Amino acid sequence: MRTKREKTDYAAANGSTSGDTVDIVAYMAVRLSNLPRTWRASSVGTECSLHQLAPYIGKLKTRLAGTLVEQYSQEDDVVIDPFCGSGVVPLEALLRERSVIAADINPYAAVLTRAKLFPISDVWRALGIATEYVSRAKVLARKRNHRVTAPPWVRRFFHPKTLAEVKTLADLLRRNREWFLLGNLLGILHHQRPGFLSYPCSHLVPYLRHRKFPQAKYPQMYKYRDVEPRLVAKLLRTYARFDPTRIRTRRSFYKTDIRRLSMRTKANLAVTSPPYMNALDYGRDNRLRLWFAGVRSHRKLDEALPTDEKAFTVLMEVTARRLGTYLKPKGKAILIVGEVRKSRSVVRTDEIVRSVFENKIGGWRLLDQITDSVPDIRRSRRSYRGTKKEWVLVFVKTR
């Protein structure tokens, strides 16, 4: 619960006061200018361990998401994220006792967000269900003599027996809508460490590391890897800093894009990071996990993303209109976008978003804008083509 001072601060930040007059503009300038300091430090060792379910390129900082949810909403408010990605905003909102509406068209994002919003309620129950599915998968794989239909590029990542068992297990979990277990399985799909299932491979983006770890020198890294002990260990890590009893508010997920999202409930706050001009290759960089999630052509996902300023502007027009219908009167919409560097040009996506929301579509007013630098270590692309700055734009509905 908020203290009396916190309630006064919240009221000022949201445009209403009681008692003494508050200079809202001055308040916002001071309060928001300090926000980046609260999210700049790493939270890997302190955040809810459910955030570390599986890697996701371009994932929002958990402290950023949590700070924005905390600052602009109250307990029992409804928070929406129509481009939810790996579910950072929905989970942070849920942990703060907000109701959540999340959506994304990416099948990998759908698995991770469903896993975070609807986890199995007890670690021991999760372990029991997981080991039962693994046993069934091994029996089925043996009956098929560990033969599996998979393209050559997938086969290169796994021992044949491991591939057969993991593919069979993933199919069982998908068929039975066991998204929480599937999310954990995808989280240990590829890496060079012993607790993962592939041959030596990078963790975020699937690239084999044969040169650094040649089979002749590291034969143990190319042997069969049993999925059961690795999935059990992964589940224990997932529950390490996660208490399922904390999740009590309503939540829903829709596997759709913002153009087709239909809601019955109005939200108080939207916090989202839309895709911007192929700054990130969601399909290509998640291609191996997408394949085990049932997607046979990852290229279609990247082809559907905005690739230039015109397409991004159109997407922002749709977003401004749709958020206007999703939010209650005086509701807030917070968009996190990054600058796009292509060749020698730099695209200011923040200027596009502001122009669309305030001028082209209307009905929105910019409360504040925060600039946050993205250090090289957080960028998936260290060449010219990538993101070096992020902007947090806070809009309020005016009609």
mmCIF file of C-alpha atoms in Angstrom:
data_model
loop_
_atom_site.group_PDB
_atom_site.id
_atom_site.type_symbol
_atom_site.label_atom_id
_atom_site.label_comp_id
_atom_site.label_asym_id
_atom_site.label_seq_id
_atom_site.Cartn_x
_atom_site.Cartn_y
_atom_site.Cartn_z
ATOM 1 C CA MET A 1 0.000 0.000 0.000
ATOM 2 C CA ARG A 2 1.106 3.598 -0.653
ATOM 3 C CA THR A 3 1.997 5.980 2.173
ATOM 4 C CA LYS A 4 0.195 9.337 2.449
ATOM 5 C CA ARG A 5 3.169 11.062 0.802
ATOM 6 C CA GLU A 6 3.295 8.474 -1.976
ATOM 7 C CA LYS A 7 -0.425 8.937 -2.655
ATOM 8 C CA THR A 8 0.126 12.714 -2.910
ATOM 9 C CA ASP A 9 3.054 12.136 -5.277
ATOM 10 C CA TYR A 10 0.974 9.749 -7.375
ATOM 11 C CA ALA A 11 -1.880 12.244 -7.591
ATOM 12 C CA ALA A 12 0.484 14.992 -8.692
ATOM 13 C CA ALA A 13 2.090 12.799 -11.320
ATOM 14 C CA ASN A 14 -1.306 11.843 -12.678
ATOM 15 C CA GLY A 15 -2.716 15.322 -12.935
ATOM 16 C CA SER A 16 -4.941 15.597 -9.849
ATOM 17 C CA THR A 17 -4.270 17.095 -6.430
ATOM 18 C CA SER A 18 -6.098 17.777 -3.207
ATOM 19 C CA GLY A 19 -5.175 20.387 -0.624
ATOM 20 C CA ASP A 20 -2.051 22.350 -1.478
ATOM 21 C CA THR A 21 -1.509 23.279 -5.115
ATOM 22 C CA VAL A 22 1.254 21.261 -6.752
ATOM 23 C CA ASP A 23 3.287 22.458 -9.737
ATOM 24 C CA ILE A 24 2.800 19.319 -11.815
ATOM 25 C CA VAL A 25 5.232 20.332 -14.559
ATOM 26 C CA ALA A 26 8.010 21.009 -12.051
ATOM 27 C CA TYR A 27 7.166 17.842 -10.144
ATOM 28 C CA MET A 28 7.334 15.689 -13.275
ATOM 29 C CA ALA A 29 10.593 17.275 -14.391
ATOM 30 C CA VAL A 30 12.295 16.484 -11.082
ATOM 31 C CA ARG A 31 10.719 13.088 -10.542
ATOM 32 C CA LEU A 32 11.211 11.746 -14.051
ATOM 33 C CA SER A 33 14.742 13.077 -14.444
ATOM 34 C CA ASN A 34 15.760 10.787 -11.585
ATOM 35 C CA LEU A 35 14.040 7.666 -12.896
ATOM 36 C CA PRO A 36 16.879 6.371 -15.128
ATOM 37 C CA ARG A 37 19.137 6.171 -12.068
ATOM 38 C CA THR A 38 16.806 3.620 -10.529
ATOM 39 C CA TRP A 39 16.907 1.242 -13.493
ATOM 40 C CA ARG A 40 20.452 1.665 -14.821
ATOM 41 C CA ALA A 41 22.048 -0.892 -12.499
ATOM 42 C CA SER A 42 21.805 -4.601 -13.225
ATOM 43 C CA SER A 43 19.049 -6.509 -11.462
ATOM 44 C CA VAL A 44 20.041 -10.013 -12.594
ATOM 45 C CA GLY A 45 20.749 -11.181 -9.045
ATOM 46 C CA THR A 46 17.714 -9.583 -7.441
ATOM 47 C CA GLU A 47 14.857 -9.631 -9.962
ATOM 48 C CA CYS A 48 12.138 -12.267 -9.934
ATOM 49 C CA SER A 49 13.801 -15.382 -11.353
ATOM 50 C CA LEU A 50 10.849 -15.907 -13.683
ATOM 51 C CA HIS A 51 12.314 -13.059 -15.755
ATOM 52 C CA GLN A 52 15.262 -15.350 -16.512
ATOM 53 C CA LEU A 53 13.068 -18.079 -17.962
ATOM 54 C CA ALA A 54 14.693 -17.838 -21.387
ATOM 55 C CA PRO A 55 16.752 -15.281 -23.321
ATOM 56 C CA TYR A 56 14.953 -12.809 -25.564
ATOM 57 C CA ILE A 57 16.681 -10.337 -27.834
ATOM 58 C CA GLY A 58 15.899 -6.708 -27.048
ATOM 59 C CA LYS A 59 14.277 -7.517 -23.706
ATOM 60 C CA LEU A 60 13.313 -4.495 -21.606
ATOM 61 C CA LYS A 61 15.153 -3.830 -18.373
ATOM 62 C CA THR A 62 13.054 -5.212 -15.550
ATOM 63 C CA ARG A 63 13.783 -2.209 -13.339
ATOM 64 C CA LEU A 64 12.635 0.134 -16.087
ATOM 65 C CA ALA A 65 9.360 -1.748 -16.499
ATOM 66 C CA GLY A 66 8.798 -2.038 -12.761
ATOM 67 C CA THR A 67 9.557 1.623 -12.106
ATOM 68 C CA LEU A 68 7.138 2.810 -14.787
ATOM 69 C CA VAL A 69 4.353 0.515 -13.585
ATOM 70 C CA GLU A 70 4.912 1.600 -9.983
ATOM 71 C CA GLN A 71 5.041 5.300 -10.839
ATOM 72 C CA TYR A 72 1.996 5.513 -13.109
ATOM 73 C CA SER A 73 -0.493 3.030 -11.667
ATOM 74 C CA GLN A 74 -1.907 1.801 -8.385
ATOM 75 C CA GLU A 75 -2.753 -1.621 -7.008
ATOM 76 C CA ASP A 76 -5.727 -3.215 -8.789
ATOM 77 C CA ASP A 77 -5.300 -0.950 -11.832
ATOM 78 C CA VAL A 78 -5.311 -2.594 -15.263
ATOM 79 C CA VAL A 79 -2.041 -2.467 -17.227
ATOM 80 C CA ILE A 80 -1.860 -3.375 -20.917
ATOM 81 C CA ASP A 81 1.143 -4.217 -23.100
ATOM 82 C CA PRO A 82 0.160 -4.904 -26.747
ATOM 83 C CA PHE A 83 3.778 -5.612 -27.831
ATOM 84 C CA CYS A 84 4.717 -7.629 -24.761
ATOM 85 C CA GLY A 85 7.700 -9.586 -26.113
ATOM 86 C CA SER A 86 9.065 -11.849 -23.387
ATOM 87 C CA GLY A 87 6.542 -10.559 -20.845
ATOM 88 C CA VAL A 88 8.694 -8.200 -18.761
ATOM 89 C CA VAL A 89 6.025 -5.517 -18.345
ATOM 90 C CA PRO A 90 3.163 -7.985 -17.697
ATOM 91 C CA LEU A 91 5.151 -9.843 -15.033
ATOM 92 C CA GLU A 92 6.317 -6.649 -13.306
ATOM 93 C CA ALA A 93 2.722 -5.402 -13.263
ATOM 94 C CA LEU A 94 1.466 -8.718 -11.927
ATOM 95 C CA LEU A 95 4.042 -8.752 -9.130
ATOM 96 C CA ARG A 96 2.802 -5.290 -8.143
ATOM 97 C CA GLU A 97 -0.794 -6.488 -7.879
ATOM 98 C CA ARG A 98 -2.031 -4.927 -11.097
ATOM 99 C CA SER A 99 -4.344 -6.760 -13.456
ATOM 100 C CA VAL A 100 -2.675 -7.455 -16.790
ATOM 101 C CA ILE A 101 -3.657 -7.638 -20.447
ATOM 102 C CA ALA A 102 -0.815 -8.710 -22.746
ATOM 103 C CA ALA A 103 -0.562 -9.444 -26.451
ATOM 104 C CA ASP A 104 2.064 -10.333 -29.040
ATOM 105 C CA ILE A 105 1.992 -12.021 -32.447
ATOM 106 C CA ASN A 106 5.407 -13.699 -32.045
ATOM 107 C CA PRO A 107 4.947 -17.400 -31.096
ATOM 108 C CA TYR A 108 8.115 -17.440 -28.967
ATOM 109 C CA ALA A 109 6.962 -14.322 -27.121
ATOM 110 C CA ALA A 110 3.580 -15.989 -26.650
ATOM 111 C CA VAL A 111 5.160 -19.035 -24.984
ATOM 112 C CA LEU A 112 7.271 -16.948 -22.602
ATOM 113 C CA THR A 113 4.519 -14.522 -21.620
ATOM 114 C CA ARG A 114 1.981 -17.290 -21.047
ATOM 115 C CA ALA A 115 4.578 -19.096 -18.937
ATOM 116 C CA LYS A 116 5.106 -16.001 -16.778
ATOM 117 C CA LEU A 117 1.443 -15.098 -16.425
ATOM 118 C CA PHE A 118 0.222 -18.647 -15.769
ATOM 119 C CA PRO A 119 2.985 -20.550 -13.929
ATOM 120 C CA ILE A 120 2.458 -23.856 -12.182
ATOM 121 C CA SER A 121 1.534 -22.971 -8.620
ATOM 122 C CA ASP A 122 4.127 -25.081 -6.785
ATOM 123 C CA VAL A 123 7.696 -26.103 -7.595
ATOM 124 C CA TRP A 124 7.196 -29.721 -6.531
ATOM 125 C CA ARG A 125 4.049 -30.011 -8.613
ATOM 126 C CA ALA A 126 5.948 -28.558 -11.568
ATOM 127 C CA LEU A 127 8.755 -31.085 -11.105
ATOM 128 C CA GLY A 128 6.278 -33.961 -10.953
ATOM 129 C CA ILE A 129 4.460 -32.904 -14.114
ATOM 130 C CA ALA A 130 7.734 -32.264 -15.942
ATOM 131 C CA THR A 131 9.269 -35.659 -15.151
ATOM 132 C CA GLU A 132 6.058 -37.374 -16.245
ATOM 133 C CA TYR A 133 6.168 -35.616 -19.616
ATOM 134 C CA VAL A 134 9.870 -36.411 -20.034
ATOM 135 C CA SER A 135 9.206 -40.111 -19.370
ATOM 136 C CA ARG A 136 6.453 -40.142 -21.995
ATOM 137 C CA ALA A 137 8.698 -38.365 -24.485
ATOM 138 C CA LYS A 138 11.528 -40.859 -23.996
ATOM 139 C CA VAL A 139 9.186 -43.810 -24.514
ATOM 140 C CA LEU A 140 7.817 -42.297 -27.723
ATOM 141 C CA ALA A 141 11.303 -41.435 -28.984
ATOM 142 C CA ARG A 142 12.499 -45.007 -28.393
ATOM 143 C CA LYS A 143 9.488 -46.430 -30.243
ATOM 144 C CA ARG A 144 10.486 -44.292 -33.224
ATOM 145 C CA ASN A 145 14.138 -45.425 -32.929
ATOM 146 C CA HIS A 146 15.017 -41.806 -32.174
ATOM 147 C CA ARG A 147 14.162 -40.810 -35.720
ATOM 148 C CA VAL A 148 12.759 -37.336 -36.071
ATOM 149 C CA THR A 149 11.831 -35.060 -38.940
ATOM 150 C CA ALA A 150 14.042 -31.987 -38.749
ATOM 151 C CA PRO A 151 15.876 -29.809 -41.280
ATOM 152 C CA PRO A 152 19.676 -30.126 -41.522
ATOM 153 C CA TRP A 153 20.273 -26.724 -39.916
ATOM 154 C CA VAL A 154 18.455 -27.888 -36.750
ATOM 155 C CA ARG A 155 20.221 -31.267 -36.675
ATOM 156 C CA ARG A 156 23.605 -29.557 -36.591
ATOM 157 C CA PHE A 157 22.917 -28.301 -33.058
ATOM 158 C CA PHE A 158 22.154 -31.595 -31.284
ATOM 159 C CA HIS A 159 23.170 -35.169 -30.663
ATOM 160 C CA PRO A 160 20.604 -37.282 -32.605
ATOM 161 C CA LYS A 161 19.205 -38.937 -29.474
ATOM 162 C CA THR A 162 18.941 -35.609 -27.648
ATOM 163 C CA LEU A 163 17.188 -34.043 -30.629
ATOM 164 C CA ALA A 164 14.623 -36.844 -30.806
ATOM 165 C CA GLU A 165 13.759 -36.608 -27.111
ATOM 166 C CA VAL A 166 13.627 -32.806 -26.991
ATOM 167 C CA LYS A 167 11.532 -32.549 -30.160
ATOM 168 C CA THR A 168 9.090 -35.183 -28.874
ATOM 169 C CA LEU A 169 8.883 -33.452 -25.493
ATOM 170 C CA ALA A 170 8.304 -30.026 -27.063
ATOM 171 C CA ASP A 171 5.514 -31.454 -29.231
ATOM 172 C CA LEU A 172 3.827 -33.013 -26.184
ATOM 173 C CA LEU A 173 4.021 -29.780 -24.208
ATOM 174 C CA ARG A 174 2.651 -27.710 -27.091
ATOM 175 C CA ARG A 175 -0.171 -30.153 -27.750
ATOM 176 C CA ASN A 176 -1.218 -30.022 -24.095
ATOM 177 C CA ARG A 177 -0.711 -26.247 -23.786
ATOM 178 C CA GLU A 178 1.898 -26.650 -21.047
ATOM 179 C CA TRP A 179 3.374 -23.228 -21.749
ATOM 180 C CA PHE A 180 5.215 -22.909 -18.448
ATOM 181 C CA LEU A 181 7.121 -26.149 -18.964
ATOM 182 C CA LEU A 182 7.720 -25.371 -22.636
ATOM 183 C CA GLY A 183 9.141 -21.966 -21.700
ATOM 184 C CA ASN A 184 11.571 -23.622 -19.300
ATOM 185 C CA LEU A 185 12.554 -26.165 -21.963
ATOM 186 C CA LEU A 186 13.254 -23.426 -24.509
ATOM 187 C CA GLY A 187 15.359 -21.686 -21.876
ATOM 188 C CA ILE A 188 17.862 -24.569 -21.811
ATOM 189 C CA LEU A 189 17.779 -25.313 -25.526
ATOM 190 C CA HIS A 190 21.184 -24.017 -26.552
ATOM 191 C CA HIS A 191 24.378 -22.869 -24.845
ATOM 192 C CA GLN A 192 27.895 -24.181 -24.303
ATOM 193 C CA ARG A 193 27.361 -25.010 -20.619
ATOM 194 C CA PRO A 194 26.691 -28.565 -19.370
ATOM 195 C CA GLY A 195 23.186 -27.694 -18.161
ATOM 196 C CA PHE A 196 21.962 -27.069 -21.703
ATOM 197 C CA LEU A 197 20.908 -29.418 -24.481
ATOM 198 C CA SER A 198 22.828 -28.411 -27.604
ATOM 199 C CA TYR A 199 26.348 -28.799 -28.863
ATOM 200 C CA PRO A 200 28.567 -25.805 -27.891
ATOM 201 C CA CYS A 201 26.557 -22.796 -28.953
ATOM 202 C CA SER A 202 25.924 -19.168 -28.057
ATOM 203 C CA HIS A 203 23.020 -18.556 -25.701
ATOM 204 C CA LEU A 204 21.132 -15.547 -27.039
ATOM 205 C CA VAL A 205 21.460 -16.181 -30.781
ATOM 206 C CA PRO A 206 21.996 -19.767 -32.056
ATOM 207 C CA TYR A 207 25.492 -19.955 -33.514
ATOM 208 C CA LEU A 208 27.620 -23.087 -33.123
ATOM 209 C CA ARG A 209 31.026 -22.625 -31.525
ATOM 210 C CA HIS A 210 32.955 -25.462 -33.162
ATOM 211 C CA ARG A 211 36.086 -23.380 -33.619
ATOM 212 C CA LYS A 212 36.375 -22.500 -29.954
ATOM 213 C CA PHE A 213 35.300 -25.982 -28.836
ATOM 214 C CA PRO A 214 36.430 -28.500 -31.498
ATOM 215 C CA GLN A 215 35.007 -31.977 -31.028
ATOM 216 C CA ALA A 216 38.438 -33.615 -31.071
ATOM 217 C CA LYS A 217 39.515 -31.541 -28.075
ATOM 218 C CA TYR A 218 36.182 -31.437 -26.211
ATOM 219 C CA PRO A 219 34.452 -34.751 -27.016
ATOM 220 C CA GLN A 220 32.268 -34.623 -23.880
ATOM 221 C CA MET A 221 30.517 -31.523 -25.227
ATOM 222 C CA TYR A 222 29.198 -33.499 -28.193
ATOM 223 C CA LYS A 223 27.725 -36.463 -26.328
ATOM 224 C CA TYR A 224 24.067 -37.257 -25.660
ATOM 225 C CA ARG A 225 22.499 -34.889 -23.136
ATOM 226 C CA ASP A 226 19.678 -36.185 -20.977
ATOM 227 C CA VAL A 227 16.831 -33.672 -20.860
ATOM 228 C CA GLU A 228 15.390 -34.773 -17.479
ATOM 229 C CA PRO A 229 18.108 -33.638 -15.028
ATOM 230 C CA ARG A 230 18.624 -30.443 -17.010
ATOM 231 C CA LEU A 231 14.931 -29.549 -17.027
ATOM 232 C CA VAL A 232 14.650 -30.325 -13.307
ATOM 233 C CA ALA A 233 17.631 -28.056 -12.556
ATOM 234 C CA LYS A 234 16.138 -25.346 -14.748
ATOM 235 C CA LEU A 235 12.804 -25.474 -12.902
ATOM 236 C CA LEU A 236 14.575 -25.153 -9.562
ATOM 237 C CA ARG A 237 16.342 -22.039 -10.873
ATOM 238 C CA THR A 238 13.061 -20.630 -12.166
ATOM 239 C CA TYR A 239 11.448 -20.853 -8.719
ATOM 240 C CA ALA A 240 14.554 -19.596 -6.855
ATOM 241 C CA ARG A 241 13.267 -16.011 -6.477
ATOM 242 C CA PHE A 242 9.643 -16.511 -7.422
ATOM 243 C CA ASP A 243 6.682 -17.039 -5.118
ATOM 244 C CA PRO A 244 3.608 -18.148 -7.120
ATOM 245 C CA THR A 245 1.307 -17.109 -4.274
ATOM 246 C CA ARG A 246 2.138 -13.462 -5.073
ATOM 247 C CA ILE A 247 0.211 -13.713 -8.333
ATOM 248 C CA ARG A 248 -3.390 -12.988 -7.392
ATOM 249 C CA THR A 249 -4.748 -10.430 -9.858
ATOM 250 C CA ARG A 250 -6.506 -11.063 -13.150
ATOM 251 C CA ARG A 251 -4.434 -11.549 -16.264
ATOM 252 C CA SER A 252 -5.005 -12.449 -19.891
ATOM 253 C CA PHE A 253 -2.867 -13.004 -22.969
ATOM 254 C CA TYR A 254 -3.822 -12.732 -26.643
ATOM 255 C CA LYS A 255 -1.672 -14.096 -29.461
ATOM 256 C CA THR A 256 -2.490 -11.352 -31.915
ATOM 257 C CA ASP A 257 -1.254 -7.988 -33.112
ATOM 258 C CA ILE A 258 -2.539 -4.607 -32.040
ATOM 259 C CA ARG A 259 -4.710 -4.257 -35.151
ATOM 260 C CA ARG A 260 -6.831 -7.249 -34.166
ATOM 261 C CA LEU A 261 -6.724 -7.023 -30.378
ATOM 262 C CA SER A 262 -10.223 -6.740 -28.935
ATOM 263 C CA MET A 263 -10.754 -5.897 -25.255
ATOM 264 C CA ARG A 264 -13.784 -5.706 -23.024
ATOM 265 C CA THR A 265 -11.930 -4.132 -20.101
ATOM 266 C CA LYS A 266 -10.527 -0.597 -20.218
ATOM 267 C CA ALA A 267 -6.982 -0.191 -18.923
ATOM 268 C CA ASN A 268 -5.531 2.546 -16.716
ATOM 269 C CA LEU A 269 -2.037 2.346 -18.149
ATOM 270 C CA ALA A 270 -0.236 1.070 -21.238
ATOM 271 C CA VAL A 271 3.492 0.346 -21.092
ATOM 272 C CA THR A 272 4.960 -1.094 -24.266
ATOM 273 C CA SER A 273 7.968 -1.203 -26.579
ATOM 274 C CA PRO A 274 6.842 -1.560 -30.207
ATOM 275 C CA PRO A 275 9.132 -2.986 -32.909
ATOM 276 C CA TYR A 276 10.980 -0.311 -34.831
ATOM 277 C CA MET A 277 12.400 -0.647 -38.336
ATOM 278 C CA ASN A 278 14.131 -4.023 -38.029
ATOM 279 C CA ALA A 279 16.489 -2.728 -35.348
ATOM 280 C CA LEU A 280 16.213 -6.283 -34.014
ATOM 281 C CA ASP A 281 15.768 -9.510 -35.975
ATOM 282 C CA TYR A 282 13.290 -11.299 -33.721
ATOM 283 C CA GLY A 283 12.680 -14.197 -36.092
ATOM 284 C CA ARG A 284 16.212 -14.908 -37.229
ATOM 285 C CA ASP A 285 17.778 -14.534 -33.802
ATOM 286 C CA ASN A 286 15.195 -16.800 -32.151
ATOM 287 C CA ARG A 287 14.971 -19.259 -35.047
ATOM 288 C CA LEU A 288 15.980 -22.381 -33.134
ATOM 289 C CA ARG A 289 13.583 -21.798 -30.234
ATOM 290 C CA LEU A 290 10.857 -20.850 -32.718
ATOM 291 C CA TRP A 291 11.343 -24.160 -34.519
ATOM 292 C CA PHE A 292 10.743 -26.109 -31.307
ATOM 293 C CA ALA A 293 7.748 -23.848 -30.643
ATOM 294 C CA GLY A 294 6.228 -25.091 -33.900
ATOM 295 C CA VAL A 295 7.268 -22.309 -36.303
ATOM 296 C CA ARG A 296 8.779 -23.682 -39.500
ATOM 297 C CA SER A 297 9.558 -20.355 -41.206
ATOM 298 C CA HIS A 298 11.037 -17.690 -38.947
ATOM 299 C CA ARG A 299 11.512 -15.315 -41.883
ATOM 300 C CA LYS A 300 7.807 -14.510 -42.038
ATOM 301 C CA LEU A 301 8.010 -12.947 -38.576
ATOM 302 C CA ASP A 302 10.754 -10.513 -39.565
ATOM 303 C CA GLU A 303 9.043 -9.736 -42.879
ATOM 304 C CA ALA A 304 5.931 -8.628 -40.969
ATOM 305 C CA LEU A 305 7.858 -6.013 -38.956
ATOM 306 C CA PRO A 306 8.161 -2.361 -40.038
ATOM 307 C CA THR A 307 11.308 -1.923 -42.130
ATOM 308 C CA ASP A 308 11.317 1.825 -42.837
ATOM 309 C CA GLU A 309 10.015 5.130 -41.507
ATOM 310 C CA LYS A 310 6.801 4.938 -43.503
ATOM 311 C CA ALA A 311 5.865 1.488 -42.168
ATOM 312 C CA PHE A 312 6.825 2.478 -38.624
ATOM 313 C CA THR A 313 4.720 5.639 -38.878
ATOM 314 C CA VAL A 314 1.717 3.603 -40.013
ATOM 315 C CA LEU A 315 2.199 1.210 -37.081
ATOM 316 C CA MET A 316 2.355 4.153 -34.662
ATOM 317 C CA GLU A 317 -0.858 5.577 -36.139
ATOM 318 C CA VAL A 318 -2.590 2.275 -35.477
ATOM 319 C CA THR A 319 -1.072 2.158 -31.987
ATOM 320 C CA ALA A 320 -2.217 5.685 -31.111
ATOM 321 C CA ARG A 321 -5.767 4.957 -32.264
ATOM 322 C CA ARG A 322 -6.008 1.555 -30.582
ATOM 323 C CA LEU A 323 -4.537 2.689 -27.279
ATOM 324 C CA GLY A 324 -7.030 5.530 -27.336
ATOM 325 C CA THR A 325 -9.831 2.959 -27.302
ATOM 326 C CA TYR A 326 -8.125 0.605 -24.825
ATOM 327 C CA LEU A 327 -7.473 3.196 -22.101
ATOM 328 C CA LYS A 328 -9.822 4.908 -19.689
ATOM 329 C CA PRO A 329 -10.233 8.722 -19.752
ATOM 330 C CA LYS A 330 -6.962 10.391 -18.655
ATOM 331 C CA GLY A 331 -5.222 7.049 -19.061
ATOM 332 C CA LYS A 332 -1.482 7.026 -19.688
ATOM 333 C CA ALA A 333 0.432 5.436 -22.555
ATOM 334 C CA ILE A 334 4.172 4.895 -22.131
ATOM 335 C CA LEU A 335 6.159 3.901 -25.216
ATOM 336 C CA ILE A 336 9.808 2.843 -25.125
ATOM 337 C CA VAL A 337 11.508 3.225 -28.512
ATOM 338 C CA GLY A 338 15.110 3.361 -29.660
ATOM 339 C CA GLU A 339 17.000 5.356 -32.227
ATOM 340 C CA VAL A 340 17.664 3.403 -35.407
ATOM 341 C CA ARG A 341 21.065 3.591 -37.087
ATOM 342 C CA LYS A 342 21.255 2.459 -40.693
ATOM 343 C CA SER A 343 24.426 3.080 -42.650
ATOM 344 C CA ARG A 344 25.227 6.749 -41.959
ATOM 345 C CA SER A 345 21.719 7.867 -41.068
ATOM 346 C CA VAL A 346 20.022 8.053 -37.683
ATOM 347 C CA VAL A 347 16.242 7.845 -37.347
ATOM 348 C CA ARG A 348 14.696 9.610 -34.335
ATOM 349 C CA THR A 349 11.804 7.276 -33.608
ATOM 350 C CA ASP A 350 10.830 9.416 -30.625
ATOM 351 C CA GLU A 351 10.055 12.331 -32.937
ATOM 352 C CA ILE A 352 7.931 10.095 -35.158
ATOM 353 C CA VAL A 353 5.965 8.782 -32.187
ATOM 354 C CA ARG A 354 5.372 12.233 -30.725
ATOM 355 C CA SER A 355 4.276 13.684 -34.072
ATOM 356 C CA VAL A 356 1.820 10.850 -34.633
ATOM 357 C CA PHE A 357 0.320 10.871 -31.133
ATOM 358 C CA GLU A 358 0.044 14.641 -30.644
ATOM 359 C CA ASN A 359 -0.505 15.931 -34.178
ATOM 360 C CA LYS A 360 -1.573 13.334 -36.715
ATOM 361 C CA ILE A 361 -3.949 11.302 -34.533
ATOM 362 C CA GLY A 362 -4.465 13.737 -31.671
ATOM 363 C CA GLY A 363 -6.131 13.205 -28.336
ATOM 364 C CA TRP A 364 -2.763 12.764 -26.610
ATOM 365 C CA ARG A 365 -0.418 15.094 -24.743
ATOM 366 C CA LEU A 366 3.217 14.350 -23.963
ATOM 367 C CA LEU A 367 3.813 14.512 -20.211
ATOM 368 C CA ASP A 368 7.512 13.796 -20.367
ATOM 369 C CA GLN A 369 10.313 12.175 -22.310
ATOM 370 C CA ILE A 370 13.331 10.404 -20.831
ATOM 371 C CA THR A 371 16.493 9.576 -22.770
ATOM 372 C CA ASP A 372 18.384 6.469 -21.735
ATOM 373 C CA SER A 373 21.642 5.313 -23.318
ATOM 374 C CA VAL A 374 22.074 1.658 -24.246
ATOM 375 C CA PRO A 375 25.627 0.491 -23.473
ATOM 376 C CA ASP A 376 27.398 -1.804 -25.933
ATOM 377 C CA ILE A 377 27.094 -4.769 -23.583
ATOM 378 C CA ARG A 378 23.280 -4.622 -23.793
ATOM 379 C CA ARG A 379 23.135 -4.290 -27.576
ATOM 380 C CA SER A 380 22.787 -7.407 -29.666
ATOM 381 C CA ARG A 381 24.393 -5.613 -32.617
ATOM 382 C CA ARG A 382 27.609 -3.717 -31.916
ATOM 383 C CA SER A 383 28.010 -2.452 -35.483
ATOM 384 C CA TYR A 384 26.449 0.675 -36.911
ATOM 385 C CA ARG A 385 23.106 -1.010 -37.424
ATOM 386 C CA GLY A 386 21.562 -0.987 -33.993
ATOM 387 C CA THR A 387 20.249 1.031 -31.096
ATOM 388 C CA LYS A 388 22.382 3.368 -28.975
ATOM 389 C CA LYS A 389 19.641 5.403 -27.307
ATOM 390 C CA GLU A 390 16.219 4.622 -25.961
ATOM 391 C CA TRP A 391 13.453 7.083 -25.269
ATOM 392 C CA VAL A 392 10.649 6.687 -22.778
ATOM 393 C CA LEU A 393 7.674 8.776 -23.903
ATOM 394 C CA VAL A 394 4.820 9.321 -21.454
ATOM 395 C CA PHE A 395 1.495 10.406 -22.994
ATOM 396 C CA VAL A 396 -1.843 11.163 -21.348
ATOM 397 C CA LYS A 397 -5.238 10.942 -23.051
ATOM 398 C CA THR A 398 -6.872 14.324 -23.468
ATOM 399 C CA ARG A 399 -10.246 13.145 -24.730
#
